[in-house]
């Protein structure tokens, strides 16, 4: 079972990457015969069926010419059925929600003379009036969470709220009003969260860090500095209160901005609007290219066992040569050199014992002349210390068409590391296999050690 909570957050380029990660996960599940069920949760999404169908893998990895009986495992990624539970069947506790839109009145202009000293009246600002409202709710013992658009606003509202409580002789309530934002230490954030759950705090001023994933039944009111950036965000923030099933209130304090003025002019129609559509594109070529590189390291790209991909579509992503981009491109070297340790195919002297490794990318399946294993080598190539050369780390090996080859290292004591071997068979027809070799010794490379090569 795979559970995707707050599924509407997986949108845009971030959602496209997550969708490709899910496809890689399902591809590996398919190999091991697993068919996980996916549950997506979201309370603020306009087209859930369309969004889930893009987010969750649903296209078959098998070519149309193959039949299910040809595959060693059932195709677990072919067109899953999507069941949507509509909002009228929502079982989450929620009472009636009352919205209050507060428009601060700007202070009157007393003079237009630029030479007169300017004494700004902060009492009419959105920040100060939000602090007054929060202090009033805290004094009335109404648990409230206030949402701000940035860290600076968060600190200002907390400071102003403390000042208002101090002037109202409510200093004993100051410790029960705290801020919550990014930049706090993990210990501080966890301590504030624990105080929230223990009902020790009456007021929390936060950024959208607390917009999702918080379920505190004691909250009765949400305070918003300005309209939230989207309809979905507005309902997510307002939904933090009233989760015990009782009525709740959401107070929106408007900024002096055209957008807030327009939203206010809509009146109750503003709250009848559906959430914005969620858009992502898991077929984005720039995104798919990166994930295909990762998938090639996880398992063969083109194999009946792992599911095949449309070679024409791959050519559209990587150009005329898939392998040229996967192995020779500098982008792949930079991203995966720390993982695979790309090296030039030269002997490496004076390094600690390691295993020999070979990276192959196959553009044809086993049936078409792809990977097989050879148990023995038929010829050997002796290593002479005088012919060893330094190896440049971080340089990718140019793609080379290989014949059948098996590499492994034999120590001077004639002990062979069977786990260090990797083999292949010659290509047939137009099918080409490309390889990038990394030579690593499983023993010190003394004179007389041999690298065995089967070139038949």
Coordinates of C-alpha atoms in Angstrom, one line a residue:
X1 CA 0.0 0.0 0.0
X2 CA 1.3 3.4 -1.0
X3 CA -0.4 6.4 0.7
X4 CA 0.1 9.9 -0.8
X5 CA -1.2 12.5 1.6
X6 CA -1.9 16.1 0.5
X7 CA -1.8 14.9 -3.1
X8 CA -2.6 18.4 -4.4
X9 CA 0.9 19.6 -3.3
X10 CA 2.5 17.4 -5.9
X11 CA 2.2 19.8 -8.8
X12 CA 4.4 21.6 -11.3
X13 CA 8.0 20.6 -11.7
X14 CA 8.0 19.1 -8.2
X15 CA 5.0 17.0 -8.9
X16 CA 6.5 15.9 -12.2
X17 CA 9.6 14.6 -10.4
X18 CA 7.5 12.8 -7.8
X19 CA 5.4 11.2 -10.5
X20 CA 8.6 9.8 -12.2
X21 CA 9.9 8.6 -8.8
X22 CA 6.6 6.7 -8.4
X23 CA 7.1 5.2 -11.9
X24 CA 10.6 4.0 -10.9
X25 CA 9.2 2.5 -7.7
X26 CA 6.4 0.7 -9.6
X27 CA 8.9 -0.6 -12.1
X28 CA 10.9 -2.2 -9.3
X29 CA 7.7 -3.5 -7.7
X30 CA 6.8 -5.1 -11.0
X31 CA 10.1 -7.0 -11.2
X32 CA 9.5 -8.5 -7.8
X33 CA 5.8 -9.4 -8.5
X34 CA 4.3 -6.7 -6.3
X35 CA 1.2 -4.7 -7.3
X36 CA 0.8 -2.0 -4.6
X37 CA -2.5 -0.2 -4.2
X38 CA -2.3 3.6 -4.0
X39 CA -4.4 5.8 -1.8
X40 CA -4.3 9.6 -2.6
X41 CA -5.7 12.0 -0.1
X42 CA -6.6 15.7 -0.7
X43 CA -9.4 17.9 0.6
X44 CA -8.7 20.8 -1.8
X45 CA -8.4 19.7 -5.4
X46 CA -10.6 20.5 -8.4
X47 CA -10.0 17.5 -10.7
X48 CA -8.8 14.6 -8.5
X49 CA -9.3 11.9 -11.1
X50 CA -7.2 13.6 -13.7
X51 CA -4.5 14.6 -11.2
X52 CA -4.2 11.1 -9.7
X53 CA -4.1 9.5 -13.2
X54 CA -1.0 11.7 -14.0
X55 CA 0.6 11.3 -10.6
X56 CA 0.2 7.5 -10.3
X57 CA 1.8 5.2 -12.9
X58 CA -0.9 3.9 -15.2
X59 CA 0.7 3.3 -18.6
X60 CA 1.8 -0.2 -19.5
X61 CA 5.6 -0.8 -19.6
X62 CA 5.2 -3.6 -22.0
X63 CA 5.1 -3.2 -25.8
X64 CA 1.8 -3.8 -27.5
X65 CA 3.2 -6.8 -29.5
X66 CA 3.8 -8.8 -26.3
X67 CA 1.1 -10.8 -24.6
X68 CA 0.8 -11.2 -20.8
X69 CA 1.9 -14.9 -21.1
X70 CA 5.2 -13.8 -22.6
X71 CA 6.2 -11.9 -19.4
X72 CA 7.6 -13.6 -16.2
X73 CA 5.5 -11.2 -14.1
X74 CA 2.0 -9.8 -14.5
X75 CA 1.9 -6.2 -15.7
X76 CA 1.1 -4.3 -12.6
X77 CA 1.2 -0.8 -14.2
X78 CA -1.5 -1.1 -16.8
X79 CA -4.4 1.3 -16.4
X80 CA -5.4 1.0 -12.7
X81 CA -8.9 1.7 -11.8
X82 CA -9.3 5.1 -10.0
X83 CA -12.1 5.4 -7.4
X84 CA -12.8 8.9 -6.2
X85 CA -14.5 9.5 -2.9
X86 CA -16.5 12.7 -3.3
X87 CA -16.6 15.6 -0.8
X88 CA -20.2 14.7 0.2
X89 CA -18.8 11.4 1.6
X90 CA -16.1 13.2 3.6
X91 CA -16.0 11.7 7.1
X92 CA -13.5 14.1 8.7
X93 CA -14.9 16.0 11.7
X94 CA -15.8 19.6 10.8
X95 CA -18.5 21.9 12.0
X96 CA -19.8 25.1 10.5
X97 CA -17.0 27.5 9.4
X98 CA -17.6 31.3 9.7
X99 CA -15.5 33.6 7.6
X100 CA -14.8 37.2 8.7
X101 CA -13.1 39.6 6.2
X102 CA -11.5 42.6 8.0
X103 CA -10.5 45.6 6.0
X104 CA -8.3 48.0 8.1
X105 CA -9.1 51.6 7.7
X106 CA -6.0 53.6 6.7
X107 CA -5.3 56.7 8.9
X108 CA -6.5 60.0 7.5
X109 CA -4.0 62.2 5.7
X110 CA -3.6 65.5 7.7
X111 CA -1.2 67.3 5.4
X112 CA 0.3 67.1 2.0
X113 CA 3.2 69.4 2.9
X114 CA 6.4 67.4 2.4
X115 CA 8.3 69.7 4.9
X116 CA 6.1 68.7 7.8
X117 CA 7.4 65.8 9.9
X118 CA 5.8 62.5 9.1
X119 CA 4.5 60.6 12.1
X120 CA 3.2 57.2 10.8
X121 CA 0.1 55.9 12.5
X122 CA 0.7 52.1 12.8
X123 CA -2.6 51.4 14.4
X124 CA -4.3 51.2 11.0
X125 CA -1.8 48.8 9.5
X126 CA -2.7 45.2 8.7
X127 CA 0.1 43.9 10.9
X128 CA -0.9 45.9 14.0
X129 CA -4.6 45.2 13.7
X130 CA -3.9 41.5 13.2
X131 CA -1.9 41.6 16.4
X132 CA -4.8 43.3 18.2
X133 CA -7.3 40.7 17.0
X134 CA -5.0 37.9 18.0
X135 CA -4.4 39.4 21.5
X136 CA -8.2 39.8 21.9
X137 CA -8.8 36.1 21.0
X138 CA -6.0 35.0 23.3
X139 CA -7.4 37.1 26.2
X140 CA -10.8 35.4 25.5
X141 CA -9.1 32.0 25.7
X142 CA -9.8 31.1 22.1
X143 CA -7.0 28.9 20.7
X144 CA -5.9 30.5 17.5
X145 CA -3.3 30.0 14.8
X146 CA -2.3 33.1 12.7
X147 CA -0.8 32.6 9.2
X148 CA 1.7 35.1 7.8
X149 CA 3.4 35.3 4.4
X150 CA 6.9 35.4 5.6
X151 CA 9.3 35.0 8.5
X152 CA 9.7 38.7 9.2
X153 CA 5.9 39.2 9.4
X154 CA 5.8 36.2 11.8
X155 CA 8.2 37.9 14.2
X156 CA 6.5 41.3 13.9
X157 CA 3.0 39.9 14.7
X158 CA 4.4 38.0 17.7
X159 CA 6.2 41.1 19.0
X160 CA 3.1 43.4 18.5
X161 CA 0.8 40.8 20.1
X162 CA 3.1 40.7 23.2
X163 CA 3.1 44.5 23.4
X164 CA -0.7 44.6 23.2
X165 CA -1.1 42.0 25.9
X166 CA 1.4 43.9 28.1
X167 CA -0.6 47.2 27.7
X168 CA -3.8 45.4 28.6
X169 CA -2.2 44.0 31.8
X170 CA -2.3 40.5 30.4
X171 CA 1.4 39.8 30.7
X172 CA 0.7 36.3 32.1
X173 CA -0.6 35.3 28.6
X174 CA 2.6 36.3 26.8
X175 CA 4.3 32.9 27.2
X176 CA 1.2 31.3 25.6
X177 CA 1.8 33.2 22.3
X178 CA 4.7 31.9 20.2
X179 CA 5.9 32.0 16.7
X180 CA 6.5 29.0 14.4
X181 CA 8.6 29.3 11.3
X182 CA 11.5 28.0 9.3
X183 CA 14.8 29.0 10.8
X184 CA 14.0 27.7 14.3
X185 CA 16.0 24.8 15.5
X186 CA 14.4 21.3 15.3
X187 CA 14.2 21.1 19.1
X188 CA 12.4 24.5 19.3
X189 CA 9.9 23.5 16.7
X190 CA 9.2 20.1 18.3
X191 CA 8.8 21.9 21.7
X192 CA 6.2 24.3 20.2
X193 CA 4.3 21.4 18.5
X194 CA 4.2 19.5 21.8
X195 CA 2.8 22.6 23.6
X196 CA 0.2 22.9 20.9
X197 CA -0.9 19.3 21.4
X198 CA -0.9 19.7 25.2
X199 CA -3.2 22.8 24.8
X200 CA -0.6 25.0 26.6
X201 CA -0.5 27.6 23.8
X202 CA -3.4 29.9 23.0
X203 CA -1.8 31.7 20.0
X204 CA 0.6 30.5 17.4
X205 CA 1.9 32.8 14.6
X206 CA 3.2 30.7 11.8
X207 CA 4.1 30.7 8.1
X208 CA 2.5 28.1 5.8
X209 CA 4.8 25.5 7.5
X210 CA 1.7 24.6 9.6
X211 CA -0.7 24.8 6.7
X212 CA -0.5 21.0 6.1
X213 CA -0.4 18.0 8.3
X214 CA -1.5 19.4 11.6
X215 CA -4.5 18.0 13.4
X216 CA -5.2 19.8 16.7
X217 CA -8.8 19.5 17.7
X218 CA -8.6 22.4 20.2
X219 CA -8.0 25.1 17.6
X220 CA -11.2 27.2 17.2
X221 CA -10.0 30.1 15.0
X222 CA -7.6 30.9 12.2
X223 CA -6.2 34.4 11.5
X224 CA -4.9 35.2 8.0
X225 CA -2.7 38.2 7.2
X226 CA -4.0 38.9 3.7
X227 CA -5.8 36.5 1.5
X228 CA -4.0 33.2 1.1
X229 CA -2.2 32.8 -2.3
X230 CA -4.8 30.3 -3.6
X231 CA -8.3 29.0 -3.0
X232 CA -6.8 25.6 -2.0
X233 CA -4.4 27.3 0.4
X234 CA -7.3 29.3 2.0
X235 CA -9.3 26.1 2.7
X236 CA -6.2 24.3 3.9
X237 CA -5.3 27.1 6.4
X238 CA -8.9 27.6 7.5
X239 CA -9.3 23.8 7.9
X240 CA -6.7 23.8 10.7
X241 CA -9.5 25.0 13.1
X242 CA -12.7 23.2 14.0
X243 CA -11.3 19.7 13.6
X244 CA -13.0 18.6 16.8
X245 CA -16.4 18.9 15.0
X246 CA -17.4 22.2 16.6
X247 CA -18.0 25.5 14.8
X248 CA -14.9 27.5 13.9
X249 CA -14.0 31.0 12.6
X250 CA -11.5 32.3 10.0
X251 CA -10.6 36.0 10.1
X252 CA -8.9 37.4 7.0
X253 CA -7.2 40.8 7.6
X254 CA -6.7 42.4 4.2
X255 CA -3.6 44.1 3.0
X256 CA -3.9 47.4 1.1
X257 CA -3.3 45.7 -2.2
X258 CA -5.4 45.5 -5.4
X259 CA -5.7 41.7 -5.2
X260 CA -7.0 41.7 -1.6
X261 CA -9.4 44.6 -2.6
X262 CA -10.7 42.5 -5.6
X263 CA -11.2 39.4 -3.5
X264 CA -13.1 41.4 -0.9
X265 CA -15.3 42.8 -3.5
X266 CA -16.5 39.3 -4.5
X267 CA -18.2 38.9 -1.1
X268 CA -19.5 35.4 -0.4
X269 CA -18.8 34.4 -4.0
X270 CA -15.2 34.2 -3.1
X271 CA -15.8 31.2 -0.9
X272 CA -17.9 29.4 -3.5
X273 CA -15.1 29.1 -5.9
X274 CA -13.6 25.7 -6.5
X275 CA -9.9 25.1 -5.8
X276 CA -7.5 25.8 -8.7
X277 CA -6.7 23.0 -11.1
X278 CA -3.5 21.0 -10.3
X279 CA -1.1 20.6 -13.2
X280 CA 1.9 18.4 -13.7
X281 CA 3.6 16.8 -16.6
X282 CA 5.4 13.5 -15.9
X283 CA 6.4 13.3 -19.6
X284 CA 8.4 16.5 -19.4
X285 CA 11.5 15.6 -21.4
X286 CA 13.9 17.4 -19.1
X287 CA 12.5 15.5 -16.1
X288 CA 12.2 12.1 -17.8
X289 CA 15.8 12.3 -19.0
X290 CA 17.1 12.6 -15.5
X291 CA 14.9 9.8 -14.1
X292 CA 15.8 7.5 -17.0
X293 CA 19.4 7.9 -16.0
X294 CA 18.5 6.9 -12.5
X295 CA 16.4 4.0 -13.7
X296 CA 19.3 2.7 -15.9
X297 CA 21.3 2.3 -12.7
X298 CA 18.5 0.6 -10.8
X299 CA 17.8 -2.0 -13.5
X300 CA 18.1 -2.6 -17.3
X301 CA 16.1 0.0 -19.2
X302 CA 15.2 -2.5 -21.9
X303 CA 14.5 -6.0 -20.5
X304 CA 11.5 -8.3 -20.5
X305 CA 12.1 -8.8 -16.8
X306 CA 11.9 -5.1 -15.9
X307 CA 9.5 -4.0 -18.6
X308 CA 10.5 -2.4 -21.9
X309 CA 10.2 1.2 -22.9
X310 CA 9.3 2.6 -26.3
X311 CA 12.7 3.0 -28.0
X312 CA 11.3 5.7 -30.3
X313 CA 10.2 7.7 -27.4
X314 CA 13.6 7.3 -25.7
X315 CA 15.2 8.5 -29.0
X316 CA 13.1 11.6 -28.8
X317 CA 14.3 12.3 -25.3
X318 CA 18.0 11.6 -25.9
X319 CA 18.4 12.3 -29.6
X320 CA 19.6 9.8 -32.1
X321 CA 21.7 7.8 -29.7
X322 CA 20.4 6.8 -26.2
X323 CA 23.7 5.4 -25.1
X324 CA 25.7 8.5 -26.3
X325 CA 23.7 10.6 -23.8
X326 CA 23.6 8.0 -21.0
X327 CA 27.3 7.2 -20.9
X328 CA 29.2 9.9 -22.7
X329 CA 27.3 13.1 -21.7
X330 CA 29.0 15.3 -19.2
X331 CA 25.8 15.7 -17.3
X332 CA 25.7 12.0 -16.4
X333 CA 29.4 12.1 -15.3
X334 CA 28.8 15.0 -13.0
X335 CA 25.6 13.5 -11.5
X336 CA 26.8 9.9 -11.0
X337 CA 30.6 10.0 -10.7
X338 CA 30.4 10.0 -6.9
X339 CA 28.2 6.9 -7.1
X340 CA 29.6 4.9 -10.0
X341 CA 33.2 6.3 -9.9
X342 CA 33.6 6.6 -13.7
X343 CA 37.2 6.0 -14.7
X344 CA 39.2 5.6 -17.9
X345 CA 39.7 1.9 -18.8
X346 CA 43.3 1.8 -17.6
X347 CA 45.0 -0.2 -14.9
X348 CA 45.1 1.5 -11.5
X349 CA 48.3 0.9 -9.4
X350 CA 48.7 1.2 -5.6
X351 CA 45.1 1.3 -4.5
X352 CA 43.5 -0.6 -1.6
X353 CA 41.8 -3.9 -2.4
X354 CA 38.4 -3.3 -4.1
X355 CA 36.1 -5.0 -6.5
X356 CA 36.2 -4.7 -10.2
X357 CA 33.1 -3.0 -11.6
X358 CA 31.6 -2.6 -15.1
X359 CA 28.7 -0.4 -16.0
X360 CA 26.7 -1.5 -19.0
X361 CA 23.7 0.1 -20.6
X362 CA 21.8 -2.2 -23.0
X363 CA 19.6 -1.0 -25.8
X364 CA 18.5 -4.6 -26.7
X365 CA 16.8 -7.3 -24.7
X366 CA 18.2 -10.8 -23.9
X367 CA 16.2 -12.3 -26.7
X368 CA 17.7 -9.8 -29.1
X369 CA 21.3 -10.5 -28.1
X370 CA 21.6 -8.7 -24.8
X371 CA 23.2 -9.6 -21.5
X372 CA 24.2 -13.2 -20.6
X373 CA 26.9 -14.5 -18.4
X374 CA 30.0 -16.6 -19.3
X375 CA 31.4 -18.8 -16.5
X376 CA 35.0 -19.0 -17.7
X377 CA 37.5 -16.9 -19.6
X378 CA 39.4 -18.4 -22.6
X379 CA 42.4 -16.0 -22.7
X380 CA 44.3 -13.9 -20.3
X381 CA 46.1 -10.6 -20.4
X382 CA 49.0 -10.3 -18.0
X383 CA 49.5 -7.1 -16.1
X384 CA 53.0 -5.6 -16.1
X385 CA 53.7 -3.0 -13.5
X386 CA 55.7 -1.0 -16.0
X387 CA 52.7 -0.7 -18.2
X388 CA 50.3 0.5 -15.6
X389 CA 49.0 4.1 -15.9
X390 CA 47.3 6.5 -13.6
X391 CA 43.5 6.6 -14.0
X392 CA 41.6 10.0 -14.2
X393 CA 38.6 10.0 -11.9
X394 CA 35.5 11.7 -13.0
X395 CA 35.9 11.2 -16.7
X396 CA 33.3 9.1 -18.5
X397 CA 34.4 6.3 -20.8
X398 CA 33.4 6.9 -24.4
X399 CA 30.8 4.5 -25.6
X400 CA 32.5 1.4 -27.2
X401 CA 30.7 -1.4 -29.0
X402 CA 31.8 -4.6 -27.3
X403 CA 32.1 -8.2 -28.3
X404 CA 31.4 -10.9 -25.8
X405 CA 33.6 -10.2 -22.8
X406 CA 34.0 -11.3 -19.3
X407 CA 36.3 -9.5 -16.9
X408 CA 37.5 -10.5 -13.5
X409 CA 40.6 -10.1 -11.4
X410 CA 43.0 -12.9 -10.4
X411 CA 45.3 -12.3 -7.4
X412 CA 48.9 -13.5 -7.4
X413 CA 47.8 -16.4 -5.2
X414 CA 45.5 -17.6 -8.1
X415 CA 42.4 -16.8 -6.1
X416 CA 39.6 -15.6 -8.3
X417 CA 36.8 -13.3 -7.0
X418 CA 33.8 -14.8 -8.7
X419 CA 31.6 -11.9 -7.6
X420 CA 33.8 -9.5 -9.5
X421 CA 32.9 -10.9 -12.9
X422 CA 30.5 -9.5 -15.4
X423 CA 29.8 -10.8 -18.9
X424 CA 27.9 -10.1 -22.1
X425 CA 27.3 -11.6 -25.5
X426 CA 28.0 -10.1 -28.9
X427 CA 25.3 -8.0 -30.6
X428 CA 23.2 -9.3 -33.4
X429 CA 22.4 -7.3 -36.5
X430 CA 21.8 -3.7 -35.7
X431 CA 21.5 -4.2 -32.0
X432 CA 24.4 -2.6 -30.2
X433 CA 25.5 -2.9 -26.6
X434 CA 27.6 -0.2 -25.1
X435 CA 29.7 -0.4 -22.0
X436 CA 31.7 1.8 -19.6
X437 CA 34.3 0.0 -17.6
X438 CA 35.6 0.8 -14.2
X439 CA 38.7 -1.1 -13.2
X440 CA 39.0 -1.7 -9.5
X441 CA 41.3 -4.3 -7.9
X442 CA 40.1 -6.8 -5.3
X443 CA 43.7 -7.2 -4.3
X444 CA 47.0 -5.3 -4.6
X445 CA 48.0 -5.2 -8.2
X446 CA 51.4 -6.9 -8.0
X447 CA 53.3 -8.1 -10.9
X448 CA 52.0 -11.4 -12.1
X449 CA 48.4 -10.6 -11.4
X450 CA 46.2 -11.3 -14.4
X451 CA 43.1 -9.7 -15.9
X452 CA 41.3 -12.4 -17.8
X453 CA 39.4 -11.4 -21.0
X454 CA 37.1 -13.5 -23.0
X455 CA 36.9 -12.0 -26.4
X456 CA 35.4 -14.8 -28.3

